Tab-separated table of C-alpha atoms and ligand atoms in Angstrom:
chain	number	residue	atom	x	y	z
A	1	MET	CA	7.242	96.115	-186.828
A	2	ARG	CA	5.210	93.396	-185.227
A	3	TRP	CA	3.702	91.698	-188.179
A	4	ASP	CA	0.868	89.636	-187.056
A	5	LYS	CA	-0.759	88.713	-190.344
A	6	THR	CA	-0.320	86.339	-193.152
A	7	GLY	CA	1.389	87.635	-196.474
A	8	LYS	CA	4.606	89.232	-197.262
A	9	VAL	CA	6.770	90.345	-194.613
A	10	VAL	CA	9.904	91.477	-196.557
A	11	GLU	CA	10.842	90.911	-200.056
A	12	ASN	CA	10.407	87.142	-200.946
A	13	PHE	CA	9.560	86.262	-197.360
A	14	TYR	CA	5.938	85.336	-196.523
A	15	VAL	CA	3.743	84.167	-193.504
A	16	VAL	CA	1.353	81.405	-194.796
A	17	GLY	CA	-1.701	79.870	-193.174
A	18	HIS	CA	-2.382	81.650	-190.067
A	19	PRO	CA	-0.078	83.949	-187.980
A	20	VAL	CA	-0.855	81.907	-184.888
A	21	MET	CA	0.108	78.631	-186.687
A	22	PRO	CA	2.287	79.805	-189.522
A	23	VAL	CA	4.415	78.255	-192.302
A	24	TYR	CA	7.016	80.458	-193.302
A	25	LEU	CA	7.910	80.700	-197.132
A	26	LEU	CA	11.100	82.046	-198.616
A	27	ASP	CA	10.424	82.586	-202.307
A	28	GLY	CA	13.391	82.181	-204.775
A	29	GLU	CA	14.775	79.974	-207.376
A	30	ALA	CA	14.439	77.068	-204.991
A	31	PRO	CA	11.659	77.843	-202.583
A	32	LEU	CA	11.998	76.889	-198.881
A	33	LEU	CA	9.201	76.320	-196.266
A	34	PHE	CA	9.878	76.511	-192.587
A	35	ASP	CA	7.748	74.397	-190.352
A	36	ALA	CA	4.431	72.740	-191.161
A	37	GLY	CA	2.082	73.722	-188.459
A	38	LEU	CA	-1.082	71.989	-187.780
A	39	ARG	CA	-2.534	68.861	-189.797
A	40	ALA	CA	-5.963	70.512	-189.748
A	41	LEU	CA	-4.700	73.594	-191.677
A	42	GLY	CA	-2.735	71.492	-194.445
A	43	PRO	CA	-5.151	72.608	-197.198
A	44	ARG	CA	-4.995	76.280	-195.997
A	45	TYR	CA	-1.036	75.956	-196.212
A	46	GLU	CA	-1.258	74.373	-199.645
A	47	LYS	CA	-3.624	77.319	-200.913
A	48	GLY	CA	-1.303	80.040	-199.377
A	49	ILE	CA	1.819	78.583	-200.808
A	50	LYS	CA	0.468	78.000	-204.145
A	51	ALA	CA	-0.811	81.570	-204.362
A	52	ILE	CA	2.511	82.638	-203.904
A	53	LEU	CA	4.705	80.349	-205.893
A	54	LYS	CA	2.191	79.854	-208.777
A	55	ASP	CA	3.602	76.917	-210.808
A	56	LYS	CA	7.030	76.725	-208.892
A	57	MET	CA	7.162	74.261	-206.059
A	58	PRO	CA	8.941	74.344	-202.799
A	59	GLU	CA	12.268	72.777	-202.809
A	60	MET	CA	12.580	71.938	-199.132
A	61	LEU	CA	10.635	71.974	-195.977
A	62	LEU	CA	12.880	72.702	-192.841
A	63	LEU	CA	11.386	71.632	-189.518
A	64	THR	CA	12.526	73.419	-186.393
A	65	HIS	CA	11.509	70.763	-183.980
A	66	SER	CA	9.144	67.762	-183.411
A	67	HIS	CA	6.216	69.339	-181.750
A	68	PHE	CA	2.739	68.551	-183.019
A	69	ASP	CA	2.111	72.183	-184.031
A	70	HIS	CA	5.192	72.565	-186.089
A	71	LEU	CA	5.183	69.413	-188.117
A	72	GLY	CA	1.395	68.555	-188.228
A	73	ALA	CA	0.908	69.165	-191.936
A	74	ALA	CA	4.388	67.982	-193.189
A	75	GLY	CA	2.972	64.709	-194.449
A	76	TYR	CA	0.075	66.488	-196.295
A	77	LEU	CA	2.445	68.925	-197.986
A	78	LYS	CA	4.662	66.054	-199.122
A	79	GLN	CA	1.807	64.523	-200.725
A	80	ILE	CA	1.006	67.704	-202.614
A	81	TRP	CA	4.671	68.062	-203.528
A	82	PRO	CA	6.276	64.659	-203.527
A	83	GLN	CA	9.728	66.079	-204.776
A	84	MET	CA	9.891	68.523	-201.917
A	85	LYS	CA	12.536	67.214	-199.446
A	86	ILE	CA	11.630	67.433	-195.816
A	87	ALA	CA	14.635	68.248	-193.633
A	88	GLY	CA	15.279	68.459	-189.809
A	89	SER	CA	17.624	67.137	-187.195
A	90	GLN	CA	18.316	63.410	-186.466
A	91	LYS	CA	16.514	63.616	-183.054
A	92	VAL	CA	13.321	64.719	-185.118
A	93	GLN	CA	13.648	61.662	-187.256
A	94	ASP	CA	14.148	59.476	-184.040
A	95	ILE	CA	11.059	60.834	-182.495
A	96	LEU	CA	8.981	60.235	-185.605
A	97	HIS	CA	9.991	56.564	-185.359
A	98	ARG	CA	8.627	56.325	-181.647
A	99	GLN	CA	5.045	55.051	-181.772
A	100	ARG	CA	3.989	56.741	-178.566
A	101	ALA	CA	5.379	60.180	-179.659
A	102	VAL	CA	3.482	59.692	-182.998
A	103	GLU	CA	0.422	59.029	-180.968
A	104	THR	CA	0.789	62.126	-178.917
A	105	ILE	CA	1.428	64.256	-182.091
A	106	ARG	CA	-1.701	62.849	-183.591
A	107	SER	CA	-3.914	63.336	-180.597
A	108	LEU	CA	-2.790	66.890	-179.991
A	109	ASN	CA	-3.503	67.586	-183.802
A	110	ARG	CA	-6.919	66.164	-183.332
A	111	GLU	CA	-7.641	68.354	-180.152
A	112	ALA	CA	-6.334	71.420	-182.048
A	113	ALA	CA	-8.608	70.769	-184.968
A	114	GLY	CA	-11.384	70.910	-182.598
A	115	GLN	CA	-10.268	74.172	-181.182
A	116	ILE	CA	-9.164	75.993	-184.040
A	117	GLN	CA	-12.493	77.762	-184.633
A	118	THR	CA	-11.267	80.257	-181.930
A	119	LEU	CA	-8.785	81.472	-184.394
A	120	GLY	CA	-11.687	82.348	-186.724
A	121	ILE	CA	-10.948	79.532	-188.976
A	122	SER	CA	-13.714	77.458	-190.464
A	123	SER	CA	-12.259	75.200	-193.000
A	124	ILE	CA	-10.697	72.345	-191.152
A	125	ASP	CA	-9.289	69.208	-192.444
A	126	GLU	CA	-9.950	66.522	-189.911
A	127	THR	CA	-7.803	63.887	-191.470
A	128	PRO	CA	-5.513	62.359	-188.764
A	129	PHE	CA	-1.867	63.259	-188.610
A	130	GLU	CA	0.344	60.642	-190.160
A	131	PRO	CA	4.069	60.237	-189.558
A	132	PHE	CA	6.683	60.781	-192.431
A	133	ASP	CA	10.288	60.266	-192.976
A	134	LEU	CA	12.902	63.028	-193.323
A	135	ASP	CA	14.716	63.212	-196.618
A	136	VAL	CA	17.494	65.157	-195.391
A	137	ILE	CA	19.140	64.941	-191.969
A	138	LEU	CA	20.732	68.188	-191.058
A	139	GLU	CA	23.810	68.631	-188.990
A	140	PRO	CA	24.458	71.447	-186.691
A	141	GLY	CA	26.488	74.217	-188.453
A	142	LEU	CA	25.490	72.991	-191.878
A	143	LEU	CA	25.299	75.465	-194.727
A	144	LEU	CA	22.564	74.948	-197.254
A	145	THR	CA	22.702	76.602	-200.637
A	146	PRO	CA	19.442	75.577	-202.353
A	147	ASP	CA	20.327	78.221	-205.090
A	148	PRO	CA	23.224	80.548	-205.870
A	149	HIS	CA	21.365	83.519	-203.994
A	150	THR	CA	20.470	81.804	-200.855
A	151	ARG	CA	22.504	80.474	-197.812
A	152	VAL	CA	20.792	79.025	-194.752
A	153	VAL	CA	22.979	78.121	-191.725
A	154	CYS	CA	21.437	75.361	-189.493
A	155	ILE	CA	21.809	76.303	-185.888
A	156	HIS	CA	21.412	73.750	-183.197
A	157	SER	CA	19.392	75.732	-180.546
A	158	PRO	CA	18.482	73.316	-177.696
A	159	GLY	CA	16.446	74.203	-174.488
A	160	HIS	CA	12.743	74.095	-175.737
A	161	THR	CA	13.574	70.688	-176.995
A	162	TRP	CA	16.832	68.742	-177.602
A	163	ASP	CA	16.143	68.262	-181.427
A	164	PHE	CA	15.748	72.055	-182.131
A	165	MET	CA	17.207	73.541	-185.158
A	166	SER	CA	16.979	77.335	-185.957
A	167	TYR	CA	17.624	78.541	-189.399
A	168	TRP	CA	19.689	81.784	-190.226
A	169	ILE	CA	19.068	82.976	-193.854
A	170	SER	CA	22.147	85.108	-193.891
A	171	GLN	CA	21.928	87.620	-196.840
A	172	LYS	CA	18.426	88.684	-195.831
A	173	ARG	CA	19.351	88.527	-192.061
A	174	ILE	CA	16.190	86.506	-191.510
A	175	LEU	CA	16.249	84.169	-188.362
A	176	VAL	CA	13.650	81.480	-188.156
A	177	ALA	CA	14.008	80.477	-184.402
A	178	SER	CA	10.503	79.468	-183.533
A	179	GLU	CA	10.154	78.656	-179.891
A	180	ALA	CA	13.988	78.909	-179.227
A	181	VAL	CA	13.386	82.498	-178.788
A	182	GLY	CA	10.308	82.405	-176.742
A	183	CYS	CA	6.755	83.629	-177.945
A	184	ASP	CA	5.186	86.916	-177.591
A	185	ASP	CA	1.642	86.419	-176.532
A	186	GLY	CA	0.396	89.480	-178.281
A	187	THR	CA	0.578	91.744	-175.140
A	188	GLY	CA	4.439	91.986	-175.188
A	189	TYR	CA	4.823	89.314	-172.621
A	190	ILE	CA	7.305	86.663	-173.886
A	191	CYS	CA	6.343	83.154	-172.776
A	192	PRO	CA	9.500	81.276	-171.775
A	193	GLU	CA	9.619	78.277	-173.778
A	194	PHE	CA	12.286	76.038	-172.157
A	195	LEU	CA	10.941	72.508	-171.767
A	196	VAL	CA	13.851	70.396	-171.511
A	197	ASP	CA	16.628	72.637	-170.241
A	198	TYR	CA	16.490	76.096	-168.888
A	199	ASP	CA	20.188	76.841	-168.895
A	200	ALA	CA	20.431	75.650	-172.473
A	201	TYR	CA	17.502	77.742	-173.436
A	202	CYS	CA	19.239	80.921	-172.116
A	203	HIS	CA	22.463	79.821	-173.751
A	204	SER	CA	20.671	79.257	-177.248
A	205	LEU	CA	18.876	82.490	-176.904
A	206	THR	CA	22.141	84.349	-176.139
A	207	ARG	CA	23.870	82.918	-179.037
A	208	LEU	CA	21.059	83.564	-181.618
A	209	SER	CA	21.017	87.185	-180.327
A	210	THR	CA	24.479	87.831	-181.572
A	211	LEU	CA	23.300	87.207	-185.231
A	212	ASN	CA	21.340	90.610	-184.959
A	213	PRO	CA	18.528	89.530	-187.201
A	214	ARG	CA	16.609	92.160	-189.305
A	215	VAL	CA	13.539	89.701	-189.403
A	216	LEU	CA	12.926	87.371	-186.464
A	217	CYS	CA	10.444	84.504	-186.645
A	218	PRO	CA	9.164	83.141	-183.269
A	219	GLY	CA	6.991	80.083	-183.240
A	220	HIS	CA	3.624	81.653	-183.038
A	221	GLY	CA	1.655	84.887	-183.417
A	222	MET	CA	3.836	87.385	-185.204
A	223	VAL	CA	6.945	88.001	-187.066
A	224	LEU	CA	9.237	90.857	-185.794
A	225	THR	CA	11.384	93.109	-187.916
A	226	ASP	CA	13.905	95.867	-187.253
A	227	ALA	CA	13.924	97.353	-183.687
A	228	ASP	CA	11.245	94.796	-182.470
A	229	ALA	CA	13.504	91.828	-183.686
A	230	GLU	CA	16.529	93.535	-182.101
A	231	ASN	CA	15.215	93.848	-178.516
A	232	HIS	CA	12.976	90.616	-178.580
A	233	MET	CA	15.696	88.446	-177.336
A	234	ALA	CA	17.143	90.370	-174.604
A	235	ARG	CA	13.514	90.718	-173.364
A	236	ALA	CA	12.854	87.133	-173.826
A	237	LEU	CA	15.794	86.419	-171.405
A	238	GLY	CA	14.458	88.828	-168.811
A	239	TYR	CA	10.974	87.043	-168.855
A	240	ALA	CA	12.805	83.622	-168.587
A	241	ARG	CA	14.490	84.662	-165.506
A	242	GLU	CA	11.456	86.074	-163.985
A	243	TYR	CA	9.664	82.866	-164.803
A	244	VAL	CA	12.094	80.897	-163.037
A	245	SER	CA	11.959	82.894	-159.776
A	246	MET	CA	8.273	82.540	-159.896
A	247	VAL	CA	8.240	78.916	-160.265
A	248	GLU	CA	11.112	78.528	-157.693
A	249	GLY	CA	8.805	80.467	-155.138
A	250	PHE	CA	5.827	78.355	-155.910
A	251	LEU	CA	7.848	75.189	-155.602
A	252	LYS	CA	9.204	76.252	-152.176
A	253	ALA	CA	5.777	77.254	-151.063
A	254	GLU	CA	4.338	73.958	-152.001
A	255	ALA	CA	7.220	71.815	-150.770
A	256	GLY	CA	8.310	70.661	-154.111
A	257	ASP	CA	4.722	69.573	-155.114
A	258	ILE	CA	4.658	69.521	-158.968
A	259	GLU	CA	1.001	69.429	-159.671
A	260	GLN	CA	0.266	72.211	-157.034
A	261	THR	CA	3.041	74.300	-158.596
A	262	VAL	CA	1.654	73.883	-162.061
A	263	MET	CA	-1.849	74.840	-160.867
A	264	ARG	CA	-0.480	78.149	-159.333
A	265	VAL	CA	1.568	78.853	-162.405
A	266	LYS	CA	-1.528	78.419	-164.637
A	267	GLU	CA	-3.729	80.561	-162.450
A	268	ARG	CA	-1.026	83.270	-162.758
A	269	GLU	CA	-0.138	82.857	-166.299
A	270	TRP	CA	-2.950	81.049	-168.293
A	271	ASP	CA	-6.192	81.615	-166.557
A	272	PRO	CA	-6.248	85.494	-166.897
A	273	LYS	CA	-5.425	85.507	-170.494
A	274	SER	CA	-8.121	86.424	-173.048
A	275	GLY	CA	-8.260	85.832	-176.706
A	276	PRO	CA	-6.317	83.124	-178.596
A	277	LYS	CA	-4.254	81.119	-176.208
A	278	GLN	CA	-2.505	77.640	-176.342
A	279	ILE	CA	-4.815	74.767	-175.903
A	280	GLU	CA	-5.131	73.824	-172.112
A	281	SER	CA	-3.850	70.345	-172.378
A	282	ALA	CA	-0.658	71.417	-174.325
A	283	TYR	CA	-0.351	74.340	-172.058
A	284	LEU	CA	-0.473	72.145	-168.913
A	285	LEU	CA	1.612	69.439	-170.687
A	286	ASN	CA	4.363	72.243	-171.292
A	287	THR	CA	3.937	73.880	-167.802
A	288	ARG	CA	4.415	70.572	-166.022
A	289	VAL	CA	7.667	69.916	-167.937
A	290	ARG	CA	9.001	73.209	-167.127
A	291	VAL	CA	8.194	72.965	-163.572
A	292	ARG	CA	9.884	69.429	-163.430
A	293	CYS	CA	12.918	70.788	-165.335
A	294	LEU	CA	13.343	73.748	-162.692
A	295	LYS	CA	12.667	71.537	-159.819
A	296	GLU	CA	15.483	69.138	-161.002
A	297	ARG	CA	17.806	72.253	-161.527
A	298	MET	CA	17.180	73.350	-157.969
A	299	GLY	CA	18.492	69.778	-156.963
A	300	ALA	CA	20.143	69.317	-153.612
A	301	SER	CA	19.804	73.052	-152.837
A	302	ALA	CA	16.029	72.766	-152.640
A	303	PRO	CA	14.591	73.273	-149.172
A	304	TRP	CA	12.573	69.965	-149.387
A	305	SER	CA	15.864	67.887	-150.280
A	306	SER	CA	17.058	66.016	-147.434
A	307	GLY	CA	20.652	66.045	-149.086
B	401	LIG	ZN1	7.454	73.558	-179.514
């Protein structure tokens, strides 16, 4: 199943807010939230979570990585539920202590608030993003047992970012992997989401695929279950390889020029897309990083290299 709505995916597991910018909720004795979407959707997440939990409150919010659209509303949710612990990797905490990174997160959240109407959302909170501290630093491999029935394994999954943590809810076979497994754009194409290291991304994907999840939560757009979850990761790897040969081809044709290559990738990948798509500045930012990453990877073997 390709679940592209809010609401209950499987028993006790929900998509809240908006499927394109989701917060995932695992209900139980000690409910857990995964990721915190956009600042502008803070009240929308709050409303969705309260509708499910009633008078219970979330025990912990687990962050996958430090991108603006995954922790935007974390501070807002913490104000609503001050006892809720925010958890993530040490690197997420380090990034939140860097002023320039916080400014980038704030400005991308502001920009997204202006563009979110394309998702059919009218109630937008325009309060700026504010940084927050993590209450719990998660080590790779850590096993969390928020209640006797829930076990969550924290899996370091670098490649999209270095700070990335995926979460494996073992009894339910739910994997919250966000962009570590790429994102289906709705047409079946899985956008390769490596931003810092292509080989690490493929390695993380391969490793996560061995878990064989029944429910797979990528970063945006939909949750996959059963057969769709099963074949997503192999397909994501295939698209990643195709993307690399496309970019390497453009880089060669443009003699290693990053900006020209980015424009050619955008022409091929982003321009023809209709319907909801990533905001242009974030897309360009990410594509530039991907191209730079692949150019570096080509290294001395590149035709423009004198070495
Ligand atoms: Zn991301």
